[in-house]
Amino acid sequence: MSAAGPLLAVVPAAAVLLLIVATMPREAGAVAPLRLAVVRAALLSGAYAVLVVEVLGASHALTRGAFTVAWLLFLVAAATAAGLRWRRATRLGQPPAATPVPVSAAPAVSTAPRPVPVGAVVSGGGPDVSAPAVESGEPVLAPTRAGRGFADLRAVAVDAWRTARPGERLLAATVGGLVLVELLVALLAEPNNFDSQTYHLPKVEHWVAQGDLDFWPTAIHRQVTIPPGAEYLLLHLRLLTGGDHLHNLVQWAAGVVCLLVAARITAQLGGGRRAQLLTAFVLATTPMVVLQATSTQTDLICAAWVACAATLVLDGVSRRTGWGTLLGLGAATGLTAVTKTSGLIAVGPLLVLWGLAQLRLTRNDRSAPAGPARPGGGRRSWPVGGLARTVGGSVLILVVAAVVVGPFLARVTAEFGHPLGPPRLRESIPMERHDPASIVVNALRIGHTAFDTPLAPLRRAGAEVIISGAEAIGVDPQDRAITFGRELFPEPAWYPDEDRVAFPLAGALAAIGAVIALARPRRVAPERAGSLRAYAAVVLTAVLLHTAMIKWQPWGNRLLLYAVVLAVPLAGLWLDALLHNRAGGRRMVATVAAVTVLATSALAGVLALSYGFPRRLVGAGSVFTTSDWDTRFLRRPQWADEFRWAATAVQDSGARRIGLVQQNDNWEYPWWLLLRQPDGGSPDLVALQSVLPERPPADPSSVDAIVCTGNEAACAKLVPAGWRLEFRGYVGYALPPGR
């Protein structure tokens, strides 16, 4: 990292914090206003980051100077907006946003069936506790003396901690502790995710070397065909800091957003402080979340954008959506699409829920002008203005989403003739059979992998039942049309590995919560029964669509992470209901069961953080005892010396233009690190193979040296006659005579 890197990296963080101040909701009755401001700031910053890359890429200006100017301008704009908000609030005699009433000053909560929501969570980023409204269940926001601002939030946080029960404090402390330790690991560990070595990080390096977003010849199609939204965010850090030392922070920040938004969704569905803490606790201790929060994968980022869309949709279930929220929904949709298209499987049903809710509100709005009279007398029940507003809002959401994701889709369409890329991409992951029997088999296999446990006999028994059942209904359980690549079902997924670890506890709790929410929502949220049932239906729809559209694969659990984040609020609400209003022995049994499950969940999270792979706190490969270079190769330790050996030989030869020979799943990123110019500039790496029809590879005779990974025979075919080829295990190099 360059000397100025840390200072420049602070600029985006400062801008986001100022945006949180500037976007605090003004309307009374906003649920968890601080968390809503975080959602708004995250979406605005994310959309800006993507558009900056697209604009500067189109201008061939992907440079450190251009990005620095872009973020300084954004910082000035955010500071100006925050200042104006503060001054306006001061003139009105209020702080920048309505200040939540401390819990100790709130009206007493009724002891009737369920406590109404207080809209708070004591985790990741601080609490924002609102006083409960005894009748309506909406939080009460009270204006206070101007000028206090963040001091009020601090007072609320202190008061919330003081009034919290021991169990709530334990939940909050566990969540906060996990988040802080994950931050430490994210800062200490070098990027070492397998896919990141193959295409996530090489993609960033190609952009830096080119100065634009044009596609390039490559043997790894995922470098150009997979949506690049997460890598756009990494590109900002890469150019601002000059290295990859802060890359893990993007997923860590996305994990924090997921926790805050999941807790806010719980509040929107009627959950009080304990329910929100339970939601945050279950999500924070899910091993997949723990491990991905320190990674350069993309699944938590996708889940964060989907969760932002969900919480904005729930705001629109009971009130008309303003233009600002419409822009937010469009940004969330576009950011999901440009990050990971599988997230749209959930965003689609969420937007349908939003549209239906807005139409219902329009129909019930008797104050709006109604349509023309019916032939038989009376008036139409659909106010014309409200209906037009809903349609216009829907169009606006799609337009904003298209602005965010459209440039990438246009490049893909121009290159491959289809917005979803080449046939090999369109056929490898999506289901190719959609008959009911195949979908059922696919869903059962996905469920088996998602709920896997260390109990091998249970895994084998479940797999045998699924395989026998599939054969009985005429479906091959290993059919390539419903199975990714050459993988074979079943595959163990219980081990805490960031790419495949199962989530049996969180999944089971969410499944139970979903069933209760659909069948008896008033038992869980009497004040929000309709919204709860509708939300549970959307989550269930997303899961069913996922199993009908995405092939089974051993690492498919991480593709479901967005659904886990959406479903965990149902678990938090159900657990809270389980602990509430039970008498005598039933209460004791419920408490013991809940505490046992939560303790097991906490143990799973702590073990994943301590011993998870490929970043861990203790044992072999610990971030405290493993060197930076060896950390990068924890997935394949034997390759660390091989890459260095080949790179040293090429550098010693004085080669400037270097050819790449590799296969679709080979590691390319180490070459970008090892072969950098003496001044830190990008090496001149060119592919000698290409899967892009319109991008021919370089001629082997035009390079000064060749580096290879994977197959020695494939490398030998491309080495010019008379060159010396050396190979050691996975890595090789070739030099011309005299070098």
XYZ file of C-alpha atoms in Angstrom:
739
model
C 0.000 0.000 0.000
C 1.333 3.447 -0.890
C 2.004 6.026 1.817
C -1.042 8.088 0.853
C -3.243 5.007 0.485
C -4.664 4.925 4.025
C -5.527 8.632 3.874
C -7.271 8.307 0.523
C -9.144 5.216 1.715
C -10.637 7.317 4.524
C -12.331 9.638 2.023
C -15.073 7.174 0.908
C -15.681 6.132 4.521
C -16.017 9.763 5.625
C -18.378 10.478 2.744
C -20.622 7.580 3.728
C -20.769 8.758 7.344
C -21.714 12.265 6.236
C -24.377 10.811 3.955
C -25.876 8.994 6.922
C -26.331 12.367 8.618
C -27.686 13.949 5.438
C -30.200 11.186 4.724
C -31.682 10.694 8.181
C -35.457 10.456 7.660
C -37.462 13.565 8.406
C -40.834 11.907 8.613
C -42.233 11.040 12.008
C -42.834 7.360 12.627
C -39.889 6.084 10.584
C -38.854 2.660 11.853
C -35.230 2.538 13.050
C -34.295 5.868 11.436
C -30.540 5.513 11.837
C -30.552 2.161 10.083
C -32.746 3.590 7.347
C -30.155 6.336 6.865
C -27.448 3.658 6.613
C -29.458 1.950 3.859
C -29.874 5.212 1.972
C -26.198 6.120 2.310
C -25.079 2.642 1.235
C -27.271 2.674 -1.879
C -26.282 6.202 -2.851
C -22.585 5.465 -2.352
C -22.783 2.126 -4.152
C -24.577 3.590 -7.159
C -22.103 6.468 -7.289
C -19.149 4.069 -7.126
C -20.515 1.997 -10.021
C -21.298 5.026 -12.175
C -17.867 6.547 -11.525
C -16.256 3.361 -12.843
C -18.508 3.315 -15.894
C -17.987 6.997 -16.738
C -14.234 6.990 -16.175
C -13.924 3.641 -17.942
C -15.698 5.007 -20.996
C -13.285 7.973 -20.878
C -10.237 5.666 -20.599
C -9.457 7.365 -17.291
C -9.352 4.579 -14.721
C -6.497 6.226 -12.858
C -5.705 7.024 -9.270
C -5.912 10.756 -9.881
C -9.347 10.554 -11.493
C -10.742 8.397 -8.700
C -9.272 10.669 -6.052
C -10.959 13.695 -7.612
C -14.250 11.794 -7.919
C -14.261 10.869 -4.230
C -13.180 14.307 -3.057
C -16.082 15.797 -5.008
C -18.408 13.238 -3.468
C -17.041 14.046 -0.011
C -17.654 17.760 -0.551
C -21.194 17.055 -1.764
C -21.908 14.805 1.225
C -20.469 17.352 3.658
C -22.545 20.102 2.059
C -25.711 18.022 2.264
C -25.025 17.117 5.890
C -24.296 20.751 6.717
C -27.472 21.971 5.069
C -29.460 19.325 6.899
C -27.912 20.395 10.191
C -28.562 24.093 9.553
C -32.146 23.454 8.507
C -32.746 21.368 11.599
C -31.165 24.070 13.763
C -33.451 26.728 12.305
C -36.422 24.527 13.111
C -35.164 23.957 16.615
C -34.493 20.257 16.037
C -31.402 18.058 15.603
C -30.566 16.806 12.067
C -33.157 14.095 12.513
C -35.891 13.375 14.958
C -34.122 12.000 17.989
C -35.231 8.648 19.353
C -36.634 8.823 22.851
C -34.450 6.896 25.309
C -36.009 3.695 26.517
C -36.049 4.869 30.116
C -38.086 7.925 29.097
C -40.526 6.007 26.933
C -44.076 5.222 27.911
C -44.530 1.901 29.573
C -45.101 -0.939 27.164
C -48.366 -2.770 27.438
C -48.149 -6.336 28.674
C -50.827 -7.403 26.202
C -50.102 -10.282 23.814
C -46.928 -8.912 22.254
C -44.674 -5.952 22.945
C -44.732 -3.404 20.147
C -41.483 -2.693 18.312
C -38.937 -0.305 19.684
C -36.972 -0.238 16.455
C -33.564 -0.877 17.941
C -30.611 -3.171 17.725
C -27.431 -2.870 19.740
C -24.947 -4.066 17.150
C -22.566 -3.032 14.419
C -22.773 0.734 14.122
C -24.679 1.545 17.285
C -28.289 1.402 18.337
C -31.127 3.672 17.384
C -33.846 3.004 19.890
C -37.258 4.537 19.507
C -39.924 4.678 22.142
C -42.689 2.146 21.598
C -46.144 3.326 20.717
C -48.521 1.402 22.919
C -51.385 1.233 20.443
C -50.014 1.416 16.917
C -46.750 -0.410 17.279
C -44.933 2.428 15.478
C -41.865 3.981 17.099
C -42.322 7.469 18.494
C -39.734 10.061 17.460
C -39.538 13.149 19.609
C -37.759 16.401 18.700
C -35.229 17.650 21.220
C -33.054 20.716 21.712
C -30.994 21.618 18.626
C -27.288 21.059 18.455
C -27.092 17.750 20.260
C -27.127 15.393 17.234
C -24.778 12.498 17.816
C -24.678 13.229 21.537
C -28.343 12.233 21.596
C -27.554 8.994 19.806
C -24.828 8.261 22.315
C -27.232 8.965 25.175
C -29.788 6.652 23.617
C -27.163 3.926 23.211
C -26.094 4.227 26.832
C -29.701 4.216 28.001
C -30.541 1.207 25.833
C -27.614 -0.725 27.317
C -28.559 0.315 30.860
C -32.175 -0.779 30.477
C -31.423 -3.978 28.557
C -31.848 -7.335 30.226
C -28.779 -9.526 30.766
C -29.781 -11.814 27.919
C -30.120 -8.881 25.529
C -26.725 -7.567 26.594
C -25.194 -10.969 25.947
C -26.740 -11.116 22.482
C -25.516 -7.611 21.642
C -22.029 -8.227 23.029
C -21.672 -11.445 21.037
C -22.700 -9.765 17.804
C -20.425 -6.797 18.432
C -17.510 -9.039 19.391
C -17.841 -11.148 16.246
C -18.020 -8.065 14.033
C -14.895 -6.555 15.608
C -12.870 -9.764 15.399
C -13.955 -10.200 11.784
C -12.684 -6.681 11.133
C -9.331 -7.667 12.613
C -9.105 -10.767 10.420
C -10.159 -8.795 7.353
C -7.342 -6.324 7.975
C -4.683 -8.914 8.755
C -5.406 -11.544 6.101
C -4.328 -11.219 2.485
C -6.994 -11.992 -0.142
C -6.937 -15.775 -0.622
C -10.329 -16.771 -1.967
C -10.013 -19.302 -4.818
C -12.316 -17.504 -7.262
C -10.606 -14.227 -6.455
C -7.286 -15.666 -7.600
C -8.903 -16.867 -10.819
C -11.119 -13.989 -11.921
C -12.296 -11.500 -9.257
C -8.931 -9.828 -8.659
C -7.380 -10.384 -12.122
C -10.414 -8.534 -13.482
C -9.494 -5.516 -11.345
C -5.854 -5.679 -12.438
C -6.783 -5.784 -16.123
C -8.860 -2.609 -15.690
C -5.979 -0.870 -13.936
C -3.508 -1.925 -16.634
C -5.821 -0.896 -19.489
C -7.283 2.238 -17.944
C -10.722 1.263 -19.246
C -13.398 -1.451 -19.106
C -12.925 -2.931 -22.581
C -12.938 -6.716 -22.707
C -9.644 -8.494 -23.295
C -8.541 -11.844 -24.721
C -8.616 -14.445 -21.966
C -8.947 -18.169 -21.400
C -11.051 -17.475 -18.274
C -14.436 -16.311 -19.521
C -15.620 -15.364 -16.022
C -13.205 -12.447 -16.074
C -15.474 -10.718 -18.574
C -18.876 -12.405 -18.426
C -19.705 -12.454 -14.689
C -21.338 -9.208 -13.415
C -18.579 -6.957 -12.038
C -20.362 -4.861 -9.394
C -18.326 -6.162 -6.453
C -15.098 -5.779 -8.409
C -16.049 -2.180 -9.220
C -15.956 -1.489 -5.477
C -12.602 -3.258 -5.180
C -11.275 -1.168 -8.062
C -11.843 1.991 -6.030
C -9.727 0.633 -3.187
C -7.108 -0.716 -5.569
C -6.563 2.662 -7.210
C -6.836 4.734 -4.044
C -4.459 2.582 -1.980
C -2.239 1.078 -4.678
C -2.716 -2.487 -3.411
C -5.149 -5.105 -2.162
C -4.601 -4.836 1.600
C -8.071 -3.374 2.238
C -9.985 -5.502 -0.248
C -11.526 -7.700 2.453
C -13.212 -4.646 3.994
C -15.784 -4.469 1.208
C -17.388 -7.769 2.216
C -16.946 -6.920 5.903
C -18.877 -3.686 5.413
C -21.526 -5.598 3.457
C -21.846 -7.995 6.399
C -22.441 -5.096 8.781
C -25.107 -3.717 6.441
C -26.782 -7.144 6.345
C -26.932 -7.262 10.159
C -28.374 -3.761 10.464
C -30.905 -4.220 7.690
C -32.034 -7.670 8.860
C -32.664 -6.176 12.304
C -34.592 -3.298 10.746
C -36.732 -5.740 8.756
C -37.540 -7.468 12.038
C -38.657 -4.128 13.497
C -40.772 -3.414 10.419
C -42.503 -6.765 10.888
C -43.407 -5.948 14.478
C -40.393 -7.224 16.379
C -39.210 -5.481 19.520
C -35.655 -5.011 20.687
C -35.194 -8.623 21.741
C -36.499 -9.934 18.434
C -34.130 -7.649 16.554
C -31.195 -8.734 18.675
C -32.110 -12.370 18.124
C -32.199 -11.750 14.371
C -28.801 -10.078 14.406
C -27.404 -12.835 16.640
C -28.597 -15.726 14.450
C -27.293 -14.026 11.302
C -23.986 -12.942 12.836
C -23.237 -16.468 14.088
C -24.074 -18.183 10.794
C -20.708 -19.627 9.652
C -21.185 -18.586 6.024
C -21.652 -14.973 7.118
C -18.692 -15.136 9.515
C -16.339 -16.478 6.857
C -17.485 -14.345 3.953
C -17.182 -11.175 6.049
C -13.377 -11.461 5.787
C -13.267 -12.499 2.128
C -13.111 -11.047 -1.367
C -16.081 -13.139 -2.468
C -19.216 -11.341 -3.675
C -22.139 -13.072 -1.953
C -22.444 -10.801 1.085
C -22.361 -7.742 -1.153
C -25.223 -9.167 -3.201
C -27.107 -10.062 -0.015
C -26.672 -6.521 1.296
C -28.212 -4.966 -1.823
C -31.105 -7.457 -1.750
C -31.707 -6.717 1.941
C -31.721 -2.973 1.224
C -34.389 -3.549 -1.404
C -36.409 -5.636 1.057
C -36.427 -3.033 3.823
C -37.442 -0.265 1.399
C -40.220 -2.469 0.043
C -41.542 -3.060 3.565
C -41.633 0.701 4.088
C -43.967 0.810 1.099
C -46.347 -1.831 2.402
C -48.165 0.537 4.746
C -47.494 3.978 3.247
C -47.119 5.590 -0.149
C -43.575 5.525 -1.429
C -41.822 8.851 -1.956
C -39.585 9.658 -4.880
C -36.445 9.267 -2.813
C -37.395 5.717 -1.855
C -38.238 4.942 -5.478
C -34.734 5.998 -6.432
C -33.419 3.785 -3.640
C -35.373 0.786 -4.906
C -34.034 1.394 -8.407
C -30.483 1.645 -7.095
C -30.878 -1.548 -5.035
C -32.232 -3.405 -8.061
C -29.465 -2.167 -10.333
C -26.717 -2.849 -7.794
C -28.036 -6.379 -7.275
C -28.094 -7.006 -11.014
C -24.583 -5.658 -11.574
C -23.209 -7.660 -8.621
C -24.834 -11.087 -8.892
C -27.845 -11.723 -11.082
C -29.072 -14.548 -8.825
C -30.059 -11.873 -6.299
C -32.761 -10.725 -8.711
C -34.582 -13.962 -7.894
C -35.511 -12.274 -4.603
C -35.674 -8.660 -5.783
C -38.301 -9.553 -8.386
C -40.898 -10.902 -5.893
C -40.073 -8.058 -3.516
C -40.901 -5.486 -6.182
C -44.123 -7.345 -6.967
C -45.040 -7.092 -3.275
C -44.251 -3.380 -3.359
C -46.395 -2.829 -6.438
C -49.373 -4.735 -5.023
C -49.112 -2.857 -1.738
C -48.980 0.500 -3.512
C -52.015 -0.439 -5.607
C -53.887 -1.455 -2.459
C -53.049 1.854 -0.833
C -54.124 3.659 -3.988
C -57.441 1.861 -4.023
C -58.056 2.655 -0.368
C -57.089 6.317 -0.784
C -60.536 7.933 -0.767
C -59.087 11.462 -0.693
C -57.640 11.137 -4.210
C -59.689 11.960 -7.310
C -61.406 8.816 -8.544
C -61.752 7.636 -12.104
C -64.772 8.102 -14.365
C -68.177 6.862 -13.325
C -69.166 3.292 -14.016
C -71.924 2.628 -16.548
C -74.181 1.263 -13.829
C -73.606 4.158 -11.492
C -71.023 4.813 -8.817
C -67.369 5.606 -9.264
C -64.331 3.517 -10.031
C -62.413 2.494 -6.928
C -58.996 3.208 -8.474
C -57.950 6.872 -8.049
C -56.420 7.845 -11.385
C -53.647 9.975 -9.895
C -52.577 7.289 -7.437
C -52.608 4.595 -10.105
C -50.491 6.737 -12.423
C -48.089 7.421 -9.563
C -47.651 3.696 -8.940
C -47.058 2.957 -12.613
C -44.689 5.901 -12.890
C -42.838 4.757 -9.798
C -42.414 1.286 -11.257
C -40.999 2.746 -14.452
C -38.644 4.958 -12.447
C -37.320 1.944 -10.523
C -36.562 0.123 -13.774
C -34.965 3.194 -15.357
C -32.637 3.757 -12.385
C -31.738 0.060 -12.338
C -30.989 0.213 -16.066
C -28.710 3.211 -15.573
C -26.678 1.240 -13.029
C -26.435 -2.127 -14.804
C -27.103 -1.073 -18.394
C -23.541 -0.199 -19.492
C -22.227 -3.611 -18.478
C -25.105 -5.428 -20.171
C -24.525 -3.360 -23.306
C -20.873 -4.440 -23.439
C -21.795 -8.082 -22.912
C -24.487 -7.913 -25.603
C -22.126 -6.280 -28.062
C -19.485 -8.934 -27.397
C -21.617 -12.090 -27.264
C -24.918 -11.104 -28.862
C -26.826 -11.780 -25.634
C -27.090 -9.743 -22.383
C -26.485 -12.882 -20.306
C -23.222 -13.720 -22.043
C -22.031 -16.710 -24.089
C -23.918 -20.030 -24.201
C -21.429 -21.721 -21.853
C -22.374 -19.240 -19.126
C -26.102 -19.368 -19.796
C -26.096 -23.168 -19.686
C -23.633 -23.924 -16.902
C -25.427 -22.446 -13.864
C -29.147 -22.064 -14.769
C -31.373 -25.139 -14.807
C -31.802 -26.638 -18.261
C -34.791 -28.803 -17.292
C -37.929 -27.409 -15.712
C -40.241 -30.395 -15.476
C -41.696 -30.788 -11.960
C -39.763 -33.975 -11.192
C -36.407 -32.392 -12.032
C -37.197 -29.279 -10.000
C -38.169 -31.380 -6.986
C -34.943 -33.398 -7.186
C -32.897 -30.225 -7.553
C -34.639 -28.633 -4.564
C -34.055 -31.707 -2.400
C -30.365 -31.804 -3.276
C -29.966 -28.077 -2.574
C -31.745 -28.540 0.750
C -29.578 -31.528 1.628
C -26.398 -29.506 1.052
C -27.738 -26.420 2.829
C -28.729 -28.370 5.970
C -25.662 -30.605 6.093
C -24.202 -31.421 9.535
C -21.053 -33.173 10.795
C -23.185 -36.300 11.314
C -21.989 -38.437 8.402
C -24.596 -41.216 8.851
C -27.357 -38.606 8.651
C -25.819 -37.142 5.498
C -25.511 -40.541 3.825
C -29.020 -41.594 4.782
C -30.526 -38.375 3.468
C -28.569 -38.602 0.224
C -29.598 -42.207 -0.323
C -33.256 -41.308 0.118
C -32.954 -38.460 -2.391
C -31.069 -40.565 -4.938
C -33.508 -43.473 -4.616
C -36.480 -41.133 -4.856
C -35.043 -39.425 -7.928
C -34.533 -42.726 -9.689
C -38.045 -43.811 -8.736
C -39.568 -40.797 -10.504
C -37.311 -41.145 -13.537
C -34.737 -38.429 -12.839
C -31.003 -39.038 -12.888
C -29.708 -37.327 -9.709
C -26.432 -36.567 -11.532
C -28.080 -35.285 -14.717
C -25.882 -32.525 -16.217
C -29.019 -30.553 -17.058
C -29.684 -30.059 -13.336
C -26.120 -30.415 -11.998
C -23.286 -27.934 -12.407
C -20.253 -29.085 -14.387
C -18.991 -32.566 -13.569
C -19.849 -32.439 -9.877
C -21.458 -35.392 -8.137
C -24.138 -35.316 -5.456
C -23.792 -35.570 -2.474
C -20.903 -33.450 -1.285
C -20.107 -32.797 2.415
C -20.711 -29.148 3.264
C -20.587 -28.969 7.055
C -16.927 -27.938 7.352
C -16.464 -24.153 7.914
C -15.181 -23.302 4.459
C -16.208 -19.921 3.042
C -17.291 -21.401 -0.285
C -19.569 -24.215 0.838
C -20.319 -24.292 4.583
C -23.904 -25.255 5.393
C -26.291 -23.324 7.655
C -28.484 -25.957 9.340
C -29.291 -23.910 12.455
C -30.116 -20.630 10.748
C -31.934 -22.496 7.993
C -34.022 -24.572 10.382
C -34.938 -21.562 12.516
C -35.863 -19.551 9.426
C -37.926 -22.433 8.032
C -39.881 -22.766 11.280
C -40.332 -19.008 11.423
C -41.608 -18.967 7.843
C -44.147 -21.724 8.529
C -45.450 -19.907 11.607
C -45.542 -16.597 9.737
C -47.573 -18.123 6.921
C -49.916 -20.237 9.039
C -50.397 -18.206 12.230
C -48.803 -14.764 11.816
C -50.759 -13.238 14.694
C -48.921 -15.491 17.120
C -45.688 -13.828 16.067
C -46.690 -10.268 15.203
C -50.300 -9.421 16.024
C -49.841 -5.808 14.929
C -48.234 -6.729 11.609
C -49.832 -10.045 10.718
C -50.621 -9.105 7.117
C -47.186 -7.685 6.380
C -45.503 -10.645 8.051
C -47.431 -13.202 6.029
C -46.779 -11.329 2.778
C -43.058 -11.047 3.539
C -42.817 -14.747 4.416
C -44.563 -15.584 1.146
C -42.015 -13.507 -0.762
C -39.095 -15.247 0.977
C -40.605 -18.666 0.253
C -41.194 -17.678 -3.369
C -37.565 -16.592 -3.735
C -36.302 -19.907 -2.342
C -38.589 -21.911 -4.622
C -37.558 -19.867 -7.646
C -33.911 -20.369 -6.742
C -34.291 -24.140 -6.635
C -36.174 -24.063 -9.940
C -33.631 -21.854 -11.706
C -30.161 -22.660 -10.295
C -28.483 -26.045 -10.685
C -27.225 -27.928 -7.654
C -23.507 -27.474 -7.018
C -21.246 -28.277 -4.045
C -20.683 -24.571 -3.331
C -24.294 -23.631 -3.910
C -24.805 -22.644 -0.267
C -23.060 -19.333 -0.797
C -25.389 -18.595 -3.713
C -28.269 -18.861 -1.208
C -26.781 -16.317 1.173
C -29.148 -13.554 0.031
C -32.108 -15.789 0.911
C -30.616 -16.551 4.339
C -30.314 -12.841 5.115
C -33.932 -12.277 4.060
C -35.232 -15.267 6.017
C -33.420 -14.784 9.330
C -35.831 -12.016 10.526
C -38.545 -14.686 10.502
C -36.340 -16.746 12.813
C -35.798 -13.801 15.141
C -39.523 -13.088 15.373
C -40.362 -16.717 16.047
C -37.681 -17.119 18.720
C -38.927 -13.979 20.436
C -42.487 -15.282 20.344
C -41.299 -18.614 21.721
C -39.832 -16.857 24.731
C -42.863 -14.654 25.304
C -46.050 -15.284 27.245
C -45.563 -18.928 28.145
C -46.512 -20.040 31.582
C -45.026 -22.563 33.958
C -43.357 -25.629 32.534
C -44.006 -24.641 28.930
C -42.088 -21.430 29.423
C -39.206 -23.296 31.010
C -39.049 -25.828 28.168
C -39.226 -23.074 25.550
C -36.503 -21.086 27.278
C -34.186 -24.071 27.615
C -34.739 -25.041 23.973
C -34.128 -21.514 22.714
C -31.034 -21.028 24.852
C -29.635 -24.364 23.667
C -30.143 -23.468 20.030
C -28.648 -20.009 20.497
C -25.654 -21.397 22.394
C -25.060 -23.908 19.616
C -25.332 -21.148 17.047
C -22.837 -19.030 18.971
C -20.461 -21.983 19.170
C -20.733 -22.520 15.411
C -19.951 -18.865 14.752
C -16.991 -18.775 17.119
C -15.555 -22.007 15.710
C -15.954 -20.712 12.159
C -14.101 -17.542 13.080
C -11.411 -19.422 15.010
C -10.825 -22.412 12.725
C -12.609 -21.507 9.479
C -10.921 -21.873 6.123
C -9.017 -20.241 4.509
C -8.719 -17.511 7.179
C -8.551 -18.427 10.840
C -7.398 -17.094 14.181
C -5.713 -20.180 15.589
C -4.015 -23.336 14.340
C -2.152 -23.918 11.105
C -2.708 -20.987 8.773
C -3.512 -18.496 11.531
C -3.505 -14.874 10.395
C -1.156 -14.157 13.308
C 1.517 -16.711 12.421
C 1.360 -17.121 8.633
C 3.306 -14.837 6.295
C 1.465 -12.600 3.856
C 2.540 -14.634 0.829
C 1.733 -17.995 2.404
C -1.677 -16.676 3.485
C -2.524 -16.051 -0.160
C -1.838 -19.725 -0.919
C -3.591 -21.441 1.986
C -5.926 -23.022 -0.557
C -2.946 -24.508 -2.407
C 0.200 -24.202 -0.243
C 2.320 -26.188 -2.704
C 1.873 -23.502 -5.355
C 3.422 -20.643 -3.352
C 7.052 -21.507 -4.121
C 6.239 -22.613 -7.659
C 4.826 -19.226 -8.624
C 7.812 -17.450 -7.077
C 10.245 -19.767 -8.841
C 8.753 -19.097 -12.268
C 8.317 -15.347 -11.705
C 11.916 -14.974 -10.545
C 13.212 -16.739 -13.643
C 11.132 -14.513 -15.931
C 12.165 -11.324 -14.154
C 15.823 -12.304 -14.203
C 15.552 -12.777 -17.965
C 14.617 -9.125 -18.408
C 11.357 -9.984 -20.172
C 8.919 -7.092 -20.597
C 5.967 -8.547 -22.512
C 4.823 -11.814 -20.955
C 2.367 -14.334 -22.372
C -0.174 -16.209 -20.236
C -1.174 -19.830 -20.772
C -3.896 -21.142 -18.467
C -7.216 -22.966 -18.265
C -10.627 -21.696 -17.169
C -10.172 -22.312 -13.433
C -6.470 -21.523 -13.032
C -4.935 -18.883 -10.791
C -3.892 -15.741 -12.631
C -3.709 -13.169 -9.844
C -0.269 -14.190 -8.447
C 1.325 -13.178 -11.745
C -0.035 -9.643 -11.348
C 1.620 -9.427 -7.946
C 4.946 -11.069 -8.762
C 5.598 -9.526 -12.164
C 4.875 -5.880 -11.352
C 7.203 -3.261 -12.737
C 9.975 -1.955 -10.440
C 8.009 1.293 -10.016
C 4.896 -0.622 -8.971
C 3.208 -0.363 -12.354
C 1.185 -3.182 -13.852
C 3.063 -5.871 -15.775
C 2.457 -6.287 -19.491
C 0.576 -9.599 -19.418
C -1.165 -10.861 -22.552
C -3.187 -14.029 -23.061
C -2.007 -16.605 -25.599
C -5.488 -18.215 -25.592
C -8.903 -16.616 -25.834
C -12.470 -17.821 -25.457
C -13.796 -14.525 -26.827
C -14.418 -14.942 -30.570
C -13.850 -11.262 -31.329
C -10.727 -10.969 -29.152
C -7.893 -13.003 -30.694
C -5.001 -13.999 -28.437
C -1.487 -12.635 -28.775
C 1.018 -14.386 -31.021
C 3.476 -16.404 -28.867
C 6.330 -15.058 -30.968
C 5.423 -11.502 -29.926
C 6.232 -12.014 -26.235
C 9.536 -12.086 -24.367
C 8.543 -14.910 -22.006
C 5.640 -17.232 -21.263
C 4.222 -18.248 -17.869
C 1.907 -21.225 -17.542
C -0.409 -22.783 -14.968
C -2.188 -26.109 -14.971
C -1.575 -28.388 -17.917
C 2.035 -28.720 -19.110
C 0.981 -30.263 -22.427
C -1.330 -27.303 -23.170
C 1.529 -24.951 -22.434
C 3.993 -26.865 -24.618
C 1.685 -26.523 -27.639
C 1.970 -22.742 -27.492
C 5.695 -22.459 -26.803
C 7.613 -21.461 -29.989
C 10.143 -23.892 -31.332
C 13.557 -23.605 -29.766
C 12.325 -22.047 -26.512
C 13.267 -23.580 -23.174
C 10.244 -24.834 -21.195
C 10.531 -25.521 -17.476
C 7.698 -26.934 -15.394
C 7.414 -27.603 -11.679
C 4.134 -29.166 -10.567
C 1.366 -26.660 -11.330
C 3.469 -23.782 -12.685
C 5.870 -23.406 -15.583
C 7.640 -20.839 -17.722
C 9.257 -20.674 -21.129
C 12.074 -18.421 -22.367
C 13.532 -17.885 -25.831
C 17.118 -18.836 -26.639
C 19.657 -16.531 -25.024
C 17.481 -15.534 -22.073
